Amino acid sequence: MSVNPQYLSGNEIRQKFLDFYAKREHQPLKSASLVPEDPTVLLTIAGMLPFKPIFLGQRTPDFNRATTSQKCVRTNDIENVGITKRHHTFFEMLGNFSFGDYFKEQAIIWGWELSTKIFNLPPEKLAVSVYYQDDEAYAIWRDKIGVPEARIKRLDEDNFWASGATGPCGPCSEIFYDFHPERGDNNIDLDDDTRFIEFYNLVFMQYNRDADGNLTPLANKNIDTGMGLERMAQILQQVPNNYETDLIFPIIEKAAEIAGINYSKSDEKTKTSLKVIGDHIRAVVHMITDEIRASNVGRGYVLRRLIRRVVRHGRLIGIYGRDVKFNVFTPEIAETAIALSEGAYPEVRVRENAIKAELQREESQFLKTLERGEKLLEEVITKLNQEGKTVISGEDAFKLYDTYGFPLELTQEIAAEQNFTVDVDGFNAEMEQQKNRGRESHETIDLTVQGALDKLAENIEVTEFIGYTEPTATSIVEAILVEGISTEAAEAGTEVQIILNKTPFYAESGGQIGDRGYISGDGIVVRIEDVKKESDFFVHFGRIERGTIRVGDSVTAQIDRACRRRAQANHTATHLLQAALKKIVDDSISQAGSLVNFDRLRFDFNCPRNMTPEEVQQVEQQVNNWIAEAHAAKIETLPLAEAKARGAVAMFGEKYGESVRVIDFQGVSMELCGGTHVSNTAEIGIFKIISEAGISSGVRRIEAVSGPAILDYLNVRDNVVKDLSERFKIKPEEIPDRITTLQTELRNAQKEIEKIKGQMAIAKSDSLLETVESIGDYKYLVAKMEGIDAESLKTAAERLQQKIGNHAAVVLGSAIEEGKVSLVAAFGADINKKGVQAGKFIGAIAKMCGGGGGGRPNLAQAGGRDASKLAEALEKAKGDLKASLG
């Protein structure tokens, strides 16, 4: 008779796995970041991903065996989270790896030993799968391990594992736990998740798959295994699903406590929401720990989406109806997740403040728009219900996204709950239209240039860049492109792209724009306006001003030194700015983007709060102090690991090679950077911040000028001051007081105008008393007033209603300007008692004019866009009042 396995905590399971393989000469390694080195994936999605270069033979391993517990995040099955027993966005993958050492037989033997001897799983409760063509694995399980053939199943493509569309891959073999062995071994179905759970996957890494799907044998056969920690915890803790293990359930209980509910007594919909919160908050905590910030692109979008799903499910279980500290709850939930994780991942506690600040900010921001967005979506669904339709248009979905920050996935999720779908193609079309509207403001390398370069690459030399030390170069013209087409020659007046074998021109990179200058030769002058880098080629964009340039010509490439000096000053100033922000505002500040131009610099940075005016001034002063102190630049190329060990700041998410260029202004700033810089901070001269503002949630932007560009900045402002002084006939220092006086006079004049408008409206309204109509004990007045603004219309309606009495209903309309309609309803107390409310009444009338509105039962305002419908709308108001009061 089978016995149940012994209870182990999640932490115990993790440690026993690592200890088992450490005793078998595997090197225990710390989990890699959720931000992978592999550029083909956004997030670390598998335990083997950090070892992909080793499996591909691109990197030599420091050891032949390793074991890890790897943090992973996947969102491809996000809609199943909380619904199935074992789908997650965040999970831990326990793994043992062999790099050209042991292979299939040893991996299977150890996998079985770990499962049955360490975790004490009864052998009769286990079943295995193999790839249908892998006879070797089948024989090992049957003959070496002794698994009955009835419990070994051959499976097709599901048992051929790959890390992605390209990369290492191979057949795999899985171990399953059987919750119901009493059902027998005849024709067992491993896909029956009511009976089986796959907990250990052994991948026999033999091949590399290229972009065309071709398989080639790897240099060495490798082993990659993965045991889901959460799944093993479910088995050993004998709970019905992964969520009720000690890895997640304390988070669920905390969320239930905040909501004032009991998980065990909740319905399935509420349990699902609690599970989503429990799962997603773990993902969020570890993503922020690994320095991912919420944004609208890439992995930042994944983070924002997860946070917003947590917030929405918090609303669904009633959290926001209770007294939640600071009106947000995610930081409190995160504390439970941090406490659960800090034993294995101490960095989560180190990053506690950053985690909670990011959650506080994101939740607060989303709550401001969520209610409005949900209300709009509900209106859309109600309208579709009335029309008998079940598809939300792409236009409506895009409006929710663009105006209210509603991700498409959230709209789909809410719609699905009410059996509606979303026109995704229509949404994508709206998105593409918006992108097209903004494309003109973005400069990118011409794709036709890239296509031409692909064809030329085999026949021309890559460009040698000497511009760090040399402003000129004698070069050979390797290629000439005109409108993206390769040509042997081009003459004066032609826009060209030129590739040289050697260049002093800096190509646009790292936020710094490309150099300007000239390419000249025998009777040739080409003005270069921009330089971009495509692969290893520097593409010089310019116009031939004189002569004819030919492939093979020997030319002189000369940068514009004045422009270079401006770019250098602004780039170094950007480094000093980041150092000053870290020193004065918050040490956790990191770069989110930058622009280094000839006339200005822009620095975007992640910051958990707004900057004060005093801090902005202090940062500016600190940068100028460092400039005055004349710090010399030390520039060297170092191994990436050594540069980071020395404290060099890297831009988060940027991919670096094994060797990196380090710009070090000793004692002030040390960064990894490929840009051009001054040799001493004193060369910058002066630095001035011209603006500081938030540009998105958690991201702020500083724009500044430095060096020679300061003179341009001052000249513009000096001209403005001179112009104002001449206009007002005052001294420059008197300008602020004069403007204050003018503003006061303007406000007083506006108040007087409003007063006169109100008096005119009252005067006009008195003449309307003759048009009051009666129906039984009630009186009503519906009229159009010409040339009256919304506020004056409201004043007139209130006064008329008060004059006529509590049994009166007054509706007034006005179209003061084309495309703008104003409507007001003022109802007395007796009208309200009749069940007629001003807010609901005027809202329905306004829809006829292409608008809407509402307000209190006794007084409400509305607006519209179609003035041509005003007369018809007022006629409807009169008819509706007759019907309601009759």
Coordinates of N, CA, C and O in Angstrom, one line a residue, residues 572-584 618-632 665-671 678 680-687:
T572 N 30.0 64.9 -21.0 CA 30.6 64.9 -19.7 C 29.7 65.5 -18.7 O 29.5 64.9 -17.5
A573 N 29.0 66.6 -19.0 CA 28.1 67.2 -18.1 C 26.9 66.2 -17.7 O 26.5 66.2 -16.5
T574 N 26.5 65.4 -18.6 CA 25.5 64.4 -18.3 C 26.0 63.4 -17.3 O 25.2 63.0 -16.4
H575 N 27.3 63.0 -17.4 CA 27.8 62.1 -16.4 C 27.9 62.8 -15.0 O 27.5 62.2 -14.0
L576 N 28.3 64.0 -15.0 CA 28.4 64.8 -13.7 C 27.0 64.9 -13.1 O 26.8 64.9 -11.9
L577 N 26.0 65.2 -14.0 CA 24.6 65.3 -13.6 C 24.1 64.1 -12.9 O 23.5 64.2 -11.8
Q578 N 24.3 62.9 -13.5 CA 23.9 61.7 -12.8 C 24.6 61.5 -11.5 O 23.9 61.1 -10.5
A579 N 25.8 61.8 -11.4 CA 26.6 61.7 -10.1 C 26.0 62.6 -9.1 O 25.8 62.2 -7.9
A580 N 25.6 63.8 -9.5 CA 25.1 64.8 -8.5 C 23.7 64.4 -8.1 O 23.3 64.5 -6.9
L581 N 22.9 63.8 -9.0 CA 21.6 63.3 -8.6 C 21.7 62.2 -7.6 O 20.9 62.1 -6.6
K582 N 22.6 61.3 -7.8 CA 22.8 60.2 -6.9 C 23.2 60.7 -5.5 O 22.8 60.2 -4.4
K583 N 24.1 61.7 -5.5 CA 24.6 62.2 -4.2 C 23.6 63.1 -3.5 O 23.5 62.9 -2.2
I584 N 22.8 63.9 -4.1 CA 21.9 64.8 -3.5 C 20.5 64.3 -3.3 O 19.8 64.6 -2.3
Q618 N 20.6 72.7 -5.9 CA 21.7 72.1 -5.3 C 22.5 71.2 -6.3 O 23.7 71.1 -6.4
V619 N 21.7 70.4 -7.2 CA 22.3 69.6 -8.2 C 23.1 70.4 -9.2 O 24.2 70.1 -9.5
E620 N 22.5 71.5 -9.6 CA 23.2 72.4 -10.6 C 24.5 72.9 -10.0 O 25.5 73.0 -10.6
Q621 N 24.4 73.4 -8.7 CA 25.6 73.9 -8.0 C 26.7 72.9 -7.9 O 27.8 73.2 -8.0
Q622 N 26.2 71.6 -7.6 CA 27.2 70.6 -7.4 C 28.0 70.3 -8.7 O 29.2 70.1 -8.7
V623 N 27.3 70.2 -9.8 CA 27.9 70.0 -11.1 C 28.9 71.2 -11.4 O 30.0 70.9 -11.8
N624 N 28.5 72.4 -11.1 CA 29.4 73.5 -11.4 C 30.6 73.5 -10.4 O 31.7 73.9 -10.8
N625 N 30.4 73.0 -9.2 CA 31.6 72.9 -8.3 C 32.6 71.9 -8.9 O 33.8 72.2 -8.8
W626 N 32.1 70.8 -9.4 CA 33.0 69.8 -9.9 C 33.7 70.3 -11.2 O 34.9 70.0 -11.4
I627 N 33.0 71.1 -12.0 CA 33.6 71.7 -13.1 C 34.8 72.6 -12.7 O 35.9 72.6 -13.2
A628 N 34.5 73.5 -11.7 CA 35.5 74.4 -11.2 C 36.7 73.7 -10.6 O 37.8 74.2 -10.6
E629 N 36.5 72.5 -10.0 CA 37.6 71.8 -9.4 C 38.5 71.1 -10.4 O 39.6 70.6 -10.0
A630 N 38.2 71.2 -11.7 CA 39.0 70.7 -12.7 C 39.5 69.3 -12.6 O 40.7 69.0 -12.4
H631 N 38.5 68.4 -12.6 CA 38.9 66.9 -12.5 C 39.3 66.4 -13.8 O 38.6 66.5 -14.8
A632 N 40.4 65.7 -13.8 CA 40.9 65.2 -15.1 C 40.2 63.8 -15.4 O 39.9 63.1 -14.5
F665 N 36.1 60.2 -13.9 CA 36.5 61.5 -13.3 C 36.7 61.2 -11.9 O 35.7 61.2 -11.1
Q666 N 37.9 60.9 -11.5 CA 38.2 60.3 -10.2 C 37.6 61.1 -9.0 O 37.7 62.3 -8.9
G667 N 36.9 60.3 -8.2 CA 36.2 60.9 -7.0 C 34.9 61.5 -7.3 O 34.2 62.0 -6.4
V668 N 34.5 61.5 -8.6 CA 33.2 62.2 -9.0 C 32.3 61.2 -9.7 O 31.2 61.0 -9.3
S669 N 32.8 60.7 -10.8 CA 31.9 59.8 -11.6 C 32.8 58.8 -12.4 O 33.8 59.1 -12.9
M670 N 32.3 57.6 -12.4 CA 32.9 56.5 -13.2 C 31.8 55.7 -13.9 O 30.9 55.2 -13.3
E671 N 31.8 55.8 -15.3 CA 30.7 55.2 -16.0 C 31.3 54.4 -17.2 O 32.4 54.7 -17.7
V678 N 35.3 65.5 -22.6 CA 36.4 66.5 -22.3 C 37.5 65.8 -21.5 O 37.2 64.7 -20.9
N680 N 39.2 67.3 -19.2 CA 39.1 67.8 -17.8 C 37.8 68.5 -17.7 O 37.4 69.2 -18.6
T681 N 37.2 68.4 -16.5 CA 35.9 69.0 -16.3 C 35.9 70.5 -16.5 O 34.9 71.1 -16.9
A682 N 37.1 71.2 -16.3 CA 37.2 72.6 -16.4 C 36.8 73.1 -17.8 O 36.4 74.2 -18.1
E683 N 37.0 72.2 -18.8 CA 36.7 72.5 -20.2 C 35.3 72.8 -20.5 O 34.9 73.4 -21.5
I684 N 34.4 72.2 -19.6 CA 33.0 72.5 -19.7 C 32.6 73.9 -19.5 O 31.8 74.5 -20.2
G685 N 33.3 74.6 -18.6 CA 33.0 76.0 -18.4 C 31.9 76.3 -17.4 O 32.2 76.7 -16.2
I686 N 30.7 76.0 -17.7 CA 29.6 76.2 -16.9 C 28.4 75.3 -17.3 O 28.3 74.8 -18.4
F687 N 27.5 75.0 -16.3 CA 26.4 74.1 -16.5 C 25.1 74.8 -16.0 O 25.1 75.4 -14.9

